[in-house]
């Protein structure tokens, strides 16, 4: 058994030295461009910053939430996929740090709102937004980290026992107070149960407020009660797309035995499902606003959907992140085909980046020229760099194939309990 | 759908004809002259209009009656009549429900042995009556005849007839009389008259309790004047202040309300005179007069008055200055307290020193009301009755047993009269104690004339055959005299010929350059003959200088509340209480229907621990009644107010047993100087009964909760010149839709709307709107398509009532339309929000989605007890149970006009189409027309800077533009 | 312990279909009386007009539409369990989905009545159906009420198909075990099923696709129902969150109803072997989820009411919380979003009495939710002059009770005439008989 | 029994099994022996049966697809055509207001899809059937498996032995037994 574990431990994508360099470069470049941009056109650079902050943070968070969900429903179909998802946690602390600079942007964004809508002024005092946003994100990050921590601990513990790896502060920290496999299995089990629930409960709330505070309120009049729900669904969808992308890459690295076609197609089915959910969220808002025809609601929508130039963006969002994936994933075969899955996740990601763009920019940007150029690209590149680096860091240090698993989730335990129940009706295997 | 509806109407029309064929015989109908000459008389489905005179109150407005298939279906004001100029009040609109009242007396009745009234034939009835009269054997003065003020041929005929039976006592009785005013005019100016008031020229109207928007003298006329002068023109508008113990509708429409204890008005007026003279503002007064006046008002310095009346001396001075500076102004007095004459005299002096007499107060053309016989003389006759000096009493057109105080004692007294004859058309308190009832025609069925002001002679022609076996009073008397062989004295075949003769004399007097027939025909067609009368100038009557001014005195315990009974907009003195439309018409200020109440100030209510709807016992030396409480700041502390008109014991199903009449609480003692009945002379004790009695109000909430439904603008802001705010350009969710030919729209000027509610009744009459009764209305199920919403925007100290007529806004983006699953409501090409009754399945979603809540649902099958159904407008569907209904700008009238235009192949003229509400509005607040036609009045008004849409933020794009009410604030001077 | 055999499964499940005892008949007759009373109340309405209800201007919808929304909602959990869980290959659905689906079908039978009952002129209800009327006038496809017609009709048809498709193999079982006229009926329902490989193949395929269609359908249906309100401009109705919020609420109430029915069912017919504590616990877990979503919706609604800065919206909210309908409102908050949180405690979600009690409370809470949303929205609309209050009359209440009785009537009949648990799917969960097993025996 | 009239040299044999594995074994043996026209009876579906019989996937999916497309088309034409045929403006919304219509389209898509799915299933599995053929044994619905083999008279022995060897409890001839 140990050999088997050892095999899966060694089975890690070996990333060529160049890759970190390239993305490090991107990060540096992005930072530079951002700083320059701040001098030249602060508003523009800040809005680019906000877009990417929401986008990359969204991918990471979405991934972790997937992991938590996988645990809660007691999924069995793809340990590596679960681990790939957990890996995204690596970017969350970075993202949390990246939230602080926004403090300087908020004043710029909300000055006008406070003038037009004094009633809500106090609520939009940047300091207040900053504090509540910070607390939410902080909590979210901590929960996510500990969730993954409990998932990794047994394996790292085993590694330490086997002395397969030079001592390392990270491992030391993770396996602090190690009490041996069996005990730990139980202990981590409980931890996972609690934290996964925690993640799943806190996530919607935090992201609802992110949506209300950082996007919806940029427009002083518009409001939509579903917007929060819409945003956390969209973010989760984004996370899934990111996950699919990573999985395909891993598969290409380590071969189809690690990430099987079946697992891909299951992932694909999930994507399809959330594609529909995401669309339902858009539709539920659109039809209501269309029908009600109340100016305070319609203006926001019309401006983005029917007025140039924003219409272009909105419709490409629709095509890239909703329509195309739907058509493609209708077919069973497509879902099993790595290349196609890869392409689709790219398209979804692109679409959702534009989505955040078109949600934010028209509210704060009031000049003729469309703010889409080197600043935006630069800032995006920077975030990309940061995200990839942190993910590589995770891959480097932790096994892609969770080998001290399947950790039986409490759901399974229940099922075992069910097996003992008088009737031998066998439930979920 | 339109097609279908018209087919349906044809059928209705036919059935109408068959109904009308029932007896179109006599000469009268041949001698009728329609207002608009049609080719031939009765055409199925085509209206014929007849001019006549409204006799529901002494104002004597001219009306046009619309008859279809021989039955009157709608009345409108007669545009040629100088008093109302084409407009009518709520009572006038409801007059048809007198004609078609299901409780009308349908044939002569006599009191049988068992004490009940039994039908008799006219012949029999005349025989009995003739017998009784001949028993008098020339002692004609044992016969008394009570009528209202008639001011016309019939009045003279009655006198003649009385003479023919050897004289007799004649009483012209009006519950709302102006005896003290008449007397005061004698004292002040030596003319025992009631002058003409030209409110439309008055820059400042100071009303001492005169409710000229509801009942005072000539409400329709004065409402028009008031609105005309209130209109904002060239940077200014007329101002008005109301002095009185409670806020009437008139008070609610004034800039200021100065609450005073009843009876103290005189001192306020004198204080003002004093101030005016002191400040030397009175110009052109001859020295002796000035001297005399100064002597009279000397004791009444503003300071002294301030103490008496309880308002600051400065305020009195400000009012005084304003009253003179805003020349011409006018002060009106409707005094009802024990010192009523004093008050009127004081007010006369005020007008005199301000130079209003001859300007806004004109003697010369006197009001018919001046002919009223005083309540004092009435009392005298009652005493005679007690001594048995009267053996026959004729009562026609009045109901003293309801209106006079001490009803019980009165009934006993009448009981002493061997033979009481009532000519009433309805069973009422008086017919209850009559031996013989000879039902009179309603004025719609009889000839007559009425001269409300000298020179203004309205000619009243019957617009249809009598519904029942009833007769005109004139005819009855003439037939009677035939029986009594008095023909040589009264040689006329019937009243119609007498009337013609009377007009022959008039013809001789005014000598128009046409022959009599043309003159007559023209007068009948136009509804009368109208001459202006020269103003005669008056001087102060020396007698006035000897006048001493008394404080008011009250009967009843000193700690009681001063009782204020007040006639109401809907019921006048109570004679209208049997009209279901008026019963269901919310009182504009209280929004209460079907009953009356006792109004008490919150502070007093708190003292007595009275809560809303507590049933209270109100007691005075003369009697006691029970009424539910309405707690309101509309009355000043220390007084209680009760509307008059309800509390009938016998007046048909709609009036009987509703509320109570405060008149029975008053003391019978007439006022010393004028002999008038003292209305405000009683203190009452108010006690809890521990019971509750729910009043039915149509108002869901009195406040508008910052919804901006009634919007106002300050006079200052208007003077500083505002621009109509252009809305920020809105991005449209869907393309604008176009109205190819017309876009019907409406403008409602909230500054002109006084809340008189005439439009509401007019709408009910035009659109066959059923009445629901108290319980249903209490639950919010009234059916009115247009309603006068009253919002109290005032402070805790002082209410501030705003009125807004709310009807279907016929929105461009009507939220009600798209939600209907069956297209029962849709937007028609002329911009109407059409409602197809036959298509409606009754999901009621449209009403839920209507922000203005102007859609009405037929909860039950509507009831029109015979013969009310004869009034139904054949051009409008009667809606079935379970369907939604609403205002469509009187689409039947629009179609009618369009058809007419088509036949004459011409375009529609602006103002050709007039919905019922707009047609009757006495203040012309409602204007309807085509918004597409830039020349139309409505299109021009819609551009007014005061214009706004209700609930604009919902983007419903209503067809109705409201013009903001102008808040002028307190008068300055 | 011995494995369940195929044979035993048949006999256990068919036991429920044996001739009923006096308890059953008493229950049935009481139920019938209530149904009859409800029908009388409706007849009375038709005769005297909707005025006999508590409806008024401005509250033109109240208990009628509340019942409609409530019952459509009840239907949803059935489809969730039978279709959605099927797609997610959740095995434990096997032994409860038949009942759940029956609930769906019967709830729809009940809900379907109200669009007709609530009409002012029910005798022309057919004008709501899409056919050419009055020379080419159809229905107004822009009206949410017409969407309702389509959504509910479709949902009803698909559910019935799904229900009977699932029944076919079981009907074959029953057919083979009965005789006489009963057999004829079941034979008809079995459509001549023989369980050949070909039949099974197409059957399974069809079943998957029906499930795949039912899933988006079920979501769309309650979205459409929610849009009856959300599409209006009524403050408190016009809200974008309504669609997901109603769907979650629907499933919330539906699950509660399923629990309410399953608990007595397994007790009376001794089906604990098939409907285990585990099933109920899983349902309870789902309820936690839906409860949380519903709670989230309440919170967001409140936040937006404040945030929107919209006077009528906020005043309506304060009215809802403090006005005439405050009690129903707080019941709704308590029963729908707080009480279900108790299920986080394992001891509670595994105790039958607790489950039953809380399920009942949720049923009440969800009915109240619909009532509160509908009535408070209308009672205090834009024009304060036209504010009003709805007070239910005996007719309102009778019709509501009648509807409940009507639903239970169907369910009672179902118990006796159809297998309450899918025989075939339970067998599928068992290991097929093989020689090896026999070896052991 | 119309089909029985067709006197045919071909007949069939039905073997009854108590165990799934025996059934599968029988299928394999027969297929090796070249008897490809087999027909199994079972109380529950089992993927192994299909696997061993090597049956193609069910074509029902195409019915579903067709139904959905048909439904969508119907929905679009119904809504748009009727609105244009009797154009009434409501609430200022366009005569052809797509968003609301899409709701109808969606519902009809599902409805038709569902109907055709069911139709497809009935059609493909030759249901409904009026009467059950002799090959069928009521216990097939309970706990036994059956296998019908199409073979000529002369092959009866061979087939019988094959079935026996696989563990068939009883073997009866069932003429044109194919799920008649």
CSV table of N, CA and C in Angstrom, one decimal, chain A residues 108-121 123-124 212-213 215-224 295-297 299-300 303-304 359-366, chain C residues 304 306-310:
chain,number,residue,atom,x,y,z
A,108,UNK,N,-13.1,57.2,-4.9
A,108,UNK,CA,-13.3,57.7,-6.3
A,108,UNK,C,-14.7,57.2,-6.8
A,109,UNK,N,-14.9,55.9,-6.5
A,109,UNK,CA,-16.1,55.2,-7.1
A,109,UNK,C,-17.4,55.8,-6.5
A,110,UNK,N,-17.3,56.0,-5.2
A,110,UNK,CA,-18.6,56.3,-4.5
A,110,UNK,C,-18.9,57.8,-4.2
A,111,UNK,N,-17.9,58.6,-4.6
A,111,UNK,CA,-18.1,60.0,-4.4
A,111,UNK,C,-19.5,60.4,-5.0
A,112,UNK,N,-19.6,60.1,-6.2
A,112,UNK,CA,-20.9,60.5,-7.0
A,112,UNK,C,-22.1,59.9,-6.3
A,113,UNK,N,-22.0,58.6,-6.0
A,113,UNK,CA,-23.1,57.9,-5.4
A,113,UNK,C,-23.6,58.6,-4.2
A,114,UNK,N,-22.7,59.0,-3.4
A,114,UNK,CA,-23.1,59.6,-2.1
A,114,UNK,C,-23.8,61.0,-2.4
A,115,UNK,N,-23.3,61.7,-3.4
A,115,UNK,CA,-24.0,63.0,-3.7
A,115,UNK,C,-25.4,62.7,-4.2
A,116,UNK,N,-25.5,61.8,-5.2
A,116,UNK,CA,-26.9,61.6,-5.8
A,116,UNK,C,-27.8,61.0,-4.8
A,117,UNK,N,-27.3,60.1,-3.9
A,117,UNK,CA,-28.2,59.4,-3.1
A,117,UNK,C,-27.8,59.5,-1.6
A,118,UNK,N,-27.9,60.7,-1.1
A,118,UNK,CA,-27.4,60.9,0.3
A,118,UNK,C,-28.0,59.9,1.3
A,119,UNK,N,-29.2,59.5,1.1
A,119,UNK,CA,-29.8,58.6,2.1
A,119,UNK,C,-28.9,57.4,2.4
A,120,UNK,N,-28.4,56.8,1.3
A,120,UNK,CA,-27.6,55.7,1.5
A,120,UNK,C,-26.1,56.0,1.7
A,121,UNK,N,-25.8,57.3,1.8
A,121,UNK,CA,-24.4,57.8,1.8
A,121,UNK,C,-23.6,57.1,2.9
A,123,UNK,N,-23.9,54.4,4.4
A,123,UNK,CA,-23.7,53.0,4.1
A,123,UNK,C,-22.5,52.8,3.2
A,124,UNK,N,-22.4,53.8,2.3
A,124,UNK,CA,-21.3,53.7,1.3
A,124,UNK,C,-20.1,54.6,1.7
A,212,UNK,N,-23.2,43.5,-4.1
A,212,UNK,CA,-24.0,44.7,-3.8
A,212,UNK,C,-23.0,45.9,-3.6
A,213,UNK,N,-22.0,45.7,-2.9
A,213,UNK,CA,-21.1,46.8,-2.5
A,213,UNK,C,-20.1,47.2,-3.6
A,215,UNK,N,-20.2,46.2,-7.0
A,215,UNK,CA,-20.7,46.3,-8.4
A,215,UNK,C,-22.0,47.1,-8.4
A,216,UNK,N,-23.1,46.6,-7.8
A,216,UNK,CA,-24.4,47.1,-8.0
A,216,UNK,C,-24.4,48.6,-7.6
A,217,UNK,N,-23.8,48.9,-6.4
A,217,UNK,CA,-24.0,50.3,-5.9
A,217,UNK,C,-23.1,51.3,-6.7
A,218,UNK,N,-22.3,50.8,-7.6
A,218,UNK,CA,-21.6,51.8,-8.4
A,218,UNK,C,-22.6,52.6,-9.2
A,219,UNK,N,-23.8,52.0,-9.5
A,219,UNK,CA,-24.8,52.8,-10.1
A,219,UNK,C,-25.8,53.3,-9.0
A,220,UNK,N,-25.9,54.6,-8.9
A,220,UNK,CA,-26.6,55.1,-7.7
A,220,UNK,C,-28.1,54.7,-7.6
A,221,UNK,N,-28.7,54.4,-8.7
A,221,UNK,CA,-30.1,54.1,-8.7
A,221,UNK,C,-30.5,52.6,-8.8
A,222,UNK,N,-29.8,51.9,-9.7
A,222,UNK,CA,-30.2,50.6,-10.0
A,222,UNK,C,-30.1,49.7,-8.8
A,223,UNK,N,-31.1,48.8,-8.8
A,223,UNK,CA,-31.0,47.7,-7.8
A,223,UNK,C,-31.7,46.5,-8.3
A,224,UNK,N,-31.3,45.3,-7.9
A,224,UNK,CA,-31.9,44.1,-8.3
A,224,UNK,C,-31.7,43.1,-7.2
A,295,UNK,N,-38.2,52.9,-14.8
A,295,UNK,CA,-36.9,53.5,-15.2
A,295,UNK,C,-35.8,53.2,-14.2
A,296,UNK,N,-36.0,53.2,-12.9
A,296,UNK,CA,-34.8,53.0,-12.0
A,296,UNK,C,-34.2,51.6,-12.2
A,297,UNK,N,-35.0,50.7,-12.8
A,297,UNK,CA,-34.4,49.4,-13.1
A,297,UNK,C,-33.9,49.3,-14.6
A,299,UNK,N,-32.9,51.5,-16.9
A,299,UNK,CA,-31.8,52.2,-17.4
A,299,UNK,C,-30.5,51.4,-17.4
A,300,UNK,N,-30.2,50.8,-16.3
A,300,UNK,CA,-29.0,50.0,-16.2
A,300,UNK,C,-28.9,48.9,-17.3
A,303,UNK,N,-28.8,50.4,-21.1
A,303,UNK,CA,-27.5,50.9,-21.4
A,303,UNK,C,-26.5,49.9,-21.8
A,304,UNK,N,-26.6,48.7,-21.1
A,304,UNK,CA,-25.6,47.7,-21.3
A,304,UNK,C,-26.0,46.8,-22.5
A,359,UNK,N,-20.3,45.0,-16.3
A,359,UNK,CA,-21.1,45.3,-15.1
A,359,UNK,C,-20.5,46.6,-14.5
A,360,UNK,N,-19.2,46.7,-14.4
A,360,UNK,CA,-18.5,47.7,-13.7
A,360,UNK,C,-18.4,49.0,-14.5
A,361,UNK,N,-17.7,48.9,-15.6
A,361,UNK,CA,-17.3,50.0,-16.4
A,361,UNK,C,-18.4,51.1,-16.7
A,362,UNK,N,-19.5,50.7,-17.3
A,362,UNK,CA,-20.5,51.7,-17.7
A,362,UNK,C,-21.0,52.5,-16.5
A,363,UNK,N,-20.9,52.0,-15.3
A,363,UNK,CA,-21.4,52.7,-14.1
A,363,UNK,C,-20.4,53.8,-13.7
A,364,UNK,N,-19.1,53.6,-13.9
A,364,UNK,CA,-18.1,54.6,-13.4
A,364,UNK,C,-17.5,55.3,-14.5
A,365,UNK,N,-17.5,54.8,-15.7
A,365,UNK,CA,-16.7,55.4,-16.8
A,365,UNK,C,-17.7,56.2,-17.6
A,366,UNK,N,-17.4,57.5,-17.8
A,366,UNK,CA,-18.4,58.4,-18.5
A,366,UNK,C,-17.9,59.1,-19.7
C,304,UNK,N,-32.9,44.9,0.3
C,304,UNK,CA,-33.2,45.7,-0.9
C,304,UNK,C,-34.3,46.7,-0.7
C,306,UNK,N,-34.8,48.3,1.9
C,306,UNK,CA,-34.1,49.5,2.4
C,306,UNK,C,-33.2,50.2,1.4
C,307,UNK,N,-32.4,49.4,0.8
C,307,UNK,CA,-31.4,49.9,-0.1
C,307,UNK,C,-32.0,50.6,-1.3
C,308,UNK,N,-33.1,50.1,-1.8
C,308,UNK,CA,-33.7,50.7,-3.0
C,308,UNK,C,-34.1,52.1,-2.8
C,309,UNK,N,-34.3,52.5,-1.5
C,309,UNK,CA,-34.6,53.9,-1.3
C,309,UNK,C,-35.9,54.3,-1.9
C,310,UNK,N,-36.8,53.3,-1.9
C,310,UNK,CA,-38.1,53.5,-2.7
C,310,UNK,C,-39.2,53.5,-1.6
